[in-house]
Amino acid sequence: MMARDDGVEVEVAVEARAQLGEGPIWNGASGQLVWVDIMACRVHRFTPDAEADESADVGQPVGAVAARTTPGLVLAMRDGFGVLDTDTGDVQMIAGAEAHVKGNRMNDGKCDSAGRFWAGTMAFDQSPAAGALYRLERDHSVAKMIQGVSISNGLCWSADDRSMYYIDSPTQGVDVFDFDAASGGLSNRRRVIDIPKEAGLPDGMTIDEQGFLWVALYGGGAVRRYSPEGELDLTIELPAAQITSCTFGGNDFRDLYITSAAQELSEEALAAQPHAGALFVCRPGPAGLPANPYAG
Ligand code: BGC
Ligand code: CA
């Protein structure tokens, strides 16, 4: 298969200058794109119809966010899992994860079809193998699912719910597990996509209706679409190097929202990349799949 050239027009949805924009999910119930700025400790809600972005300080680094079947948003935070009351801005912790590991924080996370919230950790200083992937159950208990993770990223599930895709960024690729939706169990880990170092670090990821994977490339200034067999299909170039994650949203699930980071860029680099830290949007064609809410 020949990789297609981009040609996809990208717009800035929010000129946010986020330090570490991350974790975009479409909240169908509110018609909003919810995302986080991890190091700024902020949860953002962007309403495309109003072209308005609002954000709340949640008091500690926040790696991921998900909708709930009840009001509020569930958060994967430095010390564990919390619930944000979007009316009052209050955050209530509901479960600990690595509160005792001071050098770690949560990174990417998402909910499975049974309403469990999966989120992983990493060291602030990116020490290898310091993190893990956790599964928050509906009853608020927490299970450690993968150990020895360096930068936990990019999880998503296939439409038939039998596979979970996962990225540990420094391994330069995407792995897949057999997924058991009834128990939330993982087995049979194997590599499906290899990404060359020159393309950047694989970061956040989403899946479309055709089962193709969209991978954000940190340092690579792009989002790439891969077939489930690991073949490169399409590259979307972005006007910022540190691309962190992406997800489909909008009324028809064909708007691809893309987050980015302005952290660690010199004055010079920022001048050359004035849109670093923006939330971008484009319409590359395929529709995505709705995000699952947390059911606890
Ligand atoms: C992390 C960043 C990291 C990047 C590289 C992101 O998910 O939040 O800290 O630099 O991945 O892959
Ligand atoms: Ca990420």
Coordinates of C-alpha atoms and ligand atoms in Angstrom, one line a residue:
M1 CA 0.0 0.0 0.0
M2 CA 1.3 3.4 -0.9
A3 CA 1.1 6.0 1.9
R4 CA -1.1 8.9 0.8
D5 CA 0.1 12.5 0.9
D6 CA -1.6 14.6 3.5
G7 CA -3.4 17.4 1.7
V8 CA -5.7 17.6 4.7
E9 CA -6.3 21.2 5.8
V10 CA -5.6 21.7 9.5
E11 CA -7.2 24.6 11.5
V12 CA -6.4 25.9 14.9
A13 CA -9.5 25.3 17.1
V14 CA -8.1 26.9 20.3
E15 CA -4.8 28.9 20.4
A16 CA -4.2 27.6 23.9
R17 CA -0.4 27.6 24.3
A18 CA -0.8 24.5 26.4
Q19 CA 2.3 23.3 28.2
L20 CA 1.3 19.7 27.6
G21 CA -2.1 19.5 25.9
E22 CA -3.3 15.9 26.0
G23 CA -6.1 13.4 26.4
P24 CA -8.8 14.8 24.0
I25 CA -12.1 13.0 24.1
W26 CA -15.5 13.9 22.6
N27 CA -18.2 14.2 25.1
G28 CA -21.3 13.5 23.0
A29 CA -23.7 14.4 25.9
S30 CA -22.4 17.9 26.1
G31 CA -21.3 18.4 22.5
Q32 CA -17.8 19.3 23.9
L33 CA -14.2 18.3 23.2
V34 CA -12.7 17.7 26.7
W35 CA -8.9 17.7 27.0
V36 CA -6.2 18.4 29.6
D37 CA -3.1 20.4 30.0
I38 CA -1.2 18.0 32.2
M39 CA 1.5 20.2 33.7
A40 CA -0.8 23.2 34.0
C41 CA -3.2 21.0 36.1
R42 CA -6.1 22.1 34.0
V43 CA -9.1 20.3 32.4
H44 CA -10.4 22.1 29.3
R45 CA -13.8 22.0 27.7
F46 CA -14.1 23.3 24.1
T47 CA -17.6 23.9 22.7
P48 CA -17.2 24.1 18.9
D49 CA -20.7 25.6 18.4
A50 CA -19.8 28.6 20.6
E51 CA -16.1 28.5 19.6
A52 CA -15.4 28.8 23.4
D53 CA -12.9 27.0 25.5
E54 CA -13.1 27.1 29.3
S55 CA -10.7 25.4 31.8
A56 CA -10.6 24.5 35.4
D57 CA -7.6 24.1 37.8
V58 CA -7.8 20.7 39.4
G59 CA -4.9 21.2 41.8
Q60 CA -2.4 18.6 40.5
P61 CA -1.1 17.3 37.2
V62 CA -3.9 15.6 35.3
G63 CA -3.1 13.1 32.6
A64 CA -6.4 12.1 31.3
V65 CA -10.1 12.8 31.5
A66 CA -13.3 10.8 30.7
A67 CA -17.0 11.4 30.7
R68 CA -19.2 9.5 33.2
T69 CA -22.6 7.9 33.0
T70 CA -23.5 10.2 35.9
P71 CA -22.7 14.0 36.0
G72 CA -19.1 15.2 36.2
L73 CA -15.9 14.0 34.6
V74 CA -13.5 11.4 35.9
L75 CA -9.8 12.3 36.0
A76 CA -6.5 10.4 36.1
M77 CA -4.4 12.7 38.4
R78 CA -0.9 12.6 39.8
D79 CA -2.1 10.8 43.0
G80 CA -4.8 8.7 41.6
F81 CA -8.4 9.0 40.3
G82 CA -10.8 11.9 41.0
V83 CA -14.1 13.3 39.9
L84 CA -14.6 16.8 38.8
D85 CA -17.9 18.5 39.4
T86 CA -18.1 20.7 36.3
D87 CA -20.6 23.1 37.9
T88 CA -18.6 23.9 41.0
G89 CA -15.1 23.0 40.0
D90 CA -14.7 20.8 43.0
V91 CA -12.6 17.6 42.7
Q92 CA -13.1 14.6 44.9
M93 CA -10.6 11.8 45.0
I94 CA -12.2 8.4 44.5
A95 CA -9.1 6.1 44.4
G96 CA -5.4 6.2 45.0
A97 CA -2.9 4.8 42.5
E98 CA 0.7 6.0 43.0
A99 CA 0.2 8.7 45.5
H100 CA 3.2 7.3 47.4
V101 CA 5.5 7.5 44.3
K102 CA 6.4 11.1 44.3
G103 CA 8.3 11.0 41.1
N104 CA 5.4 9.8 39.0
R105 CA 2.3 11.2 37.5
M106 CA -0.6 9.9 35.4
N107 CA -0.4 10.2 31.6
D108 CA -2.9 9.0 28.9
G109 CA -6.1 7.1 29.7
K110 CA -9.5 6.0 28.3
C111 CA -12.6 4.0 29.2
D112 CA -13.5 0.6 27.9
S113 CA -16.9 -0.6 26.7
A114 CA -17.8 -1.9 30.2
G115 CA -17.2 1.5 31.7
R116 CA -13.8 0.9 33.4
F117 CA -11.3 3.7 33.2
W118 CA -7.7 2.7 32.1
A119 CA -4.8 5.1 32.7
G120 CA -1.1 4.8 33.0
T121 CA 1.7 6.5 34.8
M122 CA 5.2 7.7 34.0
A123 CA 8.1 9.4 35.8
F124 CA 8.1 13.2 35.7
D125 CA 11.8 12.9 34.5
Q126 CA 10.9 10.0 32.1
S127 CA 13.0 7.4 34.0
P128 CA 12.7 4.1 32.1
A129 CA 10.2 1.5 33.3
A130 CA 9.0 3.5 36.3
G131 CA 5.4 3.5 35.4
A132 CA 2.4 1.1 35.1
L133 CA -1.0 0.9 33.5
Y134 CA -4.0 0.8 35.9
R135 CA -7.6 -0.1 35.5
L136 CA -10.2 1.7 37.7
E137 CA -13.2 -0.5 38.2
R138 CA -16.7 0.7 38.5
D139 CA -16.6 0.1 42.3
H140 CA -13.5 2.4 42.5
S141 CA -11.0 -0.5 43.1
V142 CA -7.8 -0.2 41.1
A143 CA -5.9 -3.1 39.4
K144 CA -2.3 -2.8 38.1
M145 CA -2.5 -4.3 34.6
I146 CA 1.0 -3.7 33.1
Q147 CA 4.3 -3.1 35.0
G148 CA 7.6 -1.6 33.9
V149 CA 6.1 1.0 31.6
S150 CA 8.2 4.1 30.6
I151 CA 5.7 6.5 29.1
S152 CA 2.2 5.1 29.2
N153 CA 0.2 6.3 26.1
G154 CA -2.2 5.8 23.3
L155 CA -4.7 3.3 24.3
C156 CA -7.8 2.3 22.3
W157 CA -10.0 -0.7 21.5
S158 CA -11.1 -2.3 18.3
A159 CA -14.7 -2.0 17.3
D160 CA -15.3 -5.7 17.9
D161 CA -13.9 -5.2 21.4
R162 CA -11.5 -8.1 21.1
S163 CA -8.3 -6.1 21.0
M164 CA -6.7 -3.3 23.0
Y165 CA -4.0 -1.2 21.4
Y166 CA -1.3 0.3 23.6
I167 CA 1.8 2.5 23.3
D168 CA 4.8 2.7 25.6
S169 CA 6.3 5.7 23.8
P170 CA 10.1 4.9 23.9
T171 CA 9.5 1.4 22.4
Q172 CA 8.7 3.2 19.1
G173 CA 5.6 1.4 18.2
V174 CA 2.1 0.1 18.9
D175 CA 1.4 -3.1 20.7
V176 CA -1.9 -5.0 20.7
F177 CA -3.4 -7.3 23.4
D178 CA -6.3 -9.8 23.2
F179 CA -8.9 -8.1 25.3
D180 CA -11.6 -9.8 27.3
A181 CA -14.4 -7.2 27.7
A182 CA -16.3 -9.3 30.4
S183 CA -13.4 -9.5 32.8
G184 CA -11.2 -6.6 31.5
G185 CA -8.3 -9.0 31.1
L186 CA -5.4 -8.6 28.7
S187 CA -3.3 -11.4 27.1
N188 CA -1.0 -12.2 24.2
R189 CA 0.8 -8.9 23.8
R190 CA 2.5 -8.4 20.4
R191 CA 3.8 -5.6 18.2
V192 CA 1.6 -4.4 15.3
I193 CA 3.2 -1.1 14.2
D194 CA 6.8 0.0 14.2
I195 CA 7.5 3.7 14.0
P196 CA 11.0 4.9 13.1
K197 CA 12.8 7.3 15.5
E198 CA 13.0 10.0 12.8
A199 CA 9.2 10.1 12.7
G200 CA 9.0 11.1 16.4
L201 CA 7.8 9.4 19.6
P202 CA 4.5 7.6 19.3
D203 CA 2.1 9.3 21.8
G204 CA -1.7 9.4 21.9
M205 CA -3.8 7.3 19.5
T206 CA -7.3 6.8 18.4
I207 CA -9.1 4.3 16.1
D208 CA -11.6 4.9 13.2
E209 CA -14.6 3.0 11.9
Q210 CA -12.4 1.1 9.5
G211 CA -10.2 -0.1 12.3
F212 CA -7.3 2.1 11.3
L213 CA -5.1 3.7 14.0
W214 CA -4.3 7.4 14.2
V215 CA -1.0 7.9 16.1
A216 CA 0.2 11.4 17.3
L217 CA 4.0 11.8 16.9
Y218 CA 5.7 13.8 19.6
G219 CA 8.6 15.6 18.1
G220 CA 7.4 14.5 14.7
G221 CA 4.9 17.3 14.0
A222 CA 2.4 14.8 12.5
V223 CA -0.4 12.4 13.0
R224 CA -0.1 9.2 11.0
R225 CA -2.9 6.7 10.0
Y226 CA -1.9 3.0 10.0
S227 CA -3.8 0.0 8.9
P228 CA -4.4 -2.6 11.7
E229 CA -1.7 -4.7 9.9
G230 CA 0.8 -1.9 10.5
E231 CA 1.0 -0.3 7.1
L232 CA 1.3 3.5 6.9
D233 CA -1.7 4.9 5.1
L234 CA -1.7 8.7 5.6
T235 CA 0.3 11.5 7.2
I236 CA -1.2 14.7 8.5
E237 CA 1.5 17.4 8.9
L238 CA 0.9 19.9 11.7
P239 CA 2.4 23.4 12.3
A240 CA 3.9 22.3 15.7
A241 CA 6.4 19.6 16.5
Q242 CA 5.2 18.2 19.8
I243 CA 1.9 16.5 18.8
T244 CA 0.5 14.6 21.7
S245 CA -2.8 12.9 21.0
C246 CA -5.9 12.9 18.8
T247 CA -9.6 11.9 18.8
F248 CA -12.6 12.1 16.5
G249 CA -15.6 14.2 17.5
G250 CA -18.3 16.6 16.2
N251 CA -21.8 15.7 15.1
D252 CA -20.7 13.2 12.5
F253 CA -17.5 12.0 14.3
R254 CA -15.4 13.1 11.4
D255 CA -13.7 16.1 13.0
L256 CA -10.2 14.9 14.1
Y257 CA -9.1 17.0 17.1
I258 CA -5.3 17.0 17.8
T259 CA -3.6 18.3 20.9
S260 CA 0.0 19.6 21.2
A261 CA 2.6 20.8 23.7
A262 CA 4.6 24.0 24.1
Q263 CA 6.7 22.7 26.9
E264 CA 10.5 22.6 26.8
L265 CA 10.7 24.8 23.6
S266 CA 13.2 27.6 23.5
E267 CA 12.1 31.2 22.7
E268 CA 13.5 30.6 19.2
A269 CA 11.6 27.4 18.7
L270 CA 8.4 29.0 20.0
A271 CA 8.9 31.9 17.5
A272 CA 9.2 29.3 14.8
Q273 CA 6.2 27.3 16.0
P274 CA 3.7 30.0 17.1
H275 CA 0.9 27.4 17.3
A276 CA 2.7 25.0 19.7
G277 CA 0.3 24.1 22.4
A278 CA -2.8 24.7 20.3
L279 CA -5.8 22.4 19.9
F280 CA -6.0 21.6 16.1
V281 CA -8.9 20.3 14.1
C282 CA -9.2 18.8 10.6
R283 CA -11.5 16.5 8.5
P284 CA -9.4 13.8 7.0
G285 CA -12.4 11.7 5.9
P286 CA -13.2 8.6 8.0
A287 CA -15.4 8.7 11.1
G288 CA -14.2 7.7 14.5
L289 CA -15.9 5.8 17.3
P290 CA -17.6 7.3 20.3
A291 CA -15.6 7.4 23.6
N292 CA -17.0 5.2 26.4
P293 CA -18.0 6.9 29.6
Y294 CA -16.8 5.8 33.1
A295 CA -19.6 3.8 34.7
G296 CA -18.6 4.2 38.4
Ligands
BGC1 C1 3.9 12.7 27.8 C2 5.1 13.6 27.6 C3 6.1 12.9 26.7 C4 5.5 12.4 25.5 C5 6.5 11.7 24.6 C6 3.4 12.3 26.4 O1 2.2 11.5 26.6 O2 2.9 13.3 28.5 O3 5.6 13.9 28.9 O4 7.2 13.7 26.5 O5 4.4 11.6 25.7 O6 6.0 10.5 24.1
CA2 CA -0.3 11.1 25.5

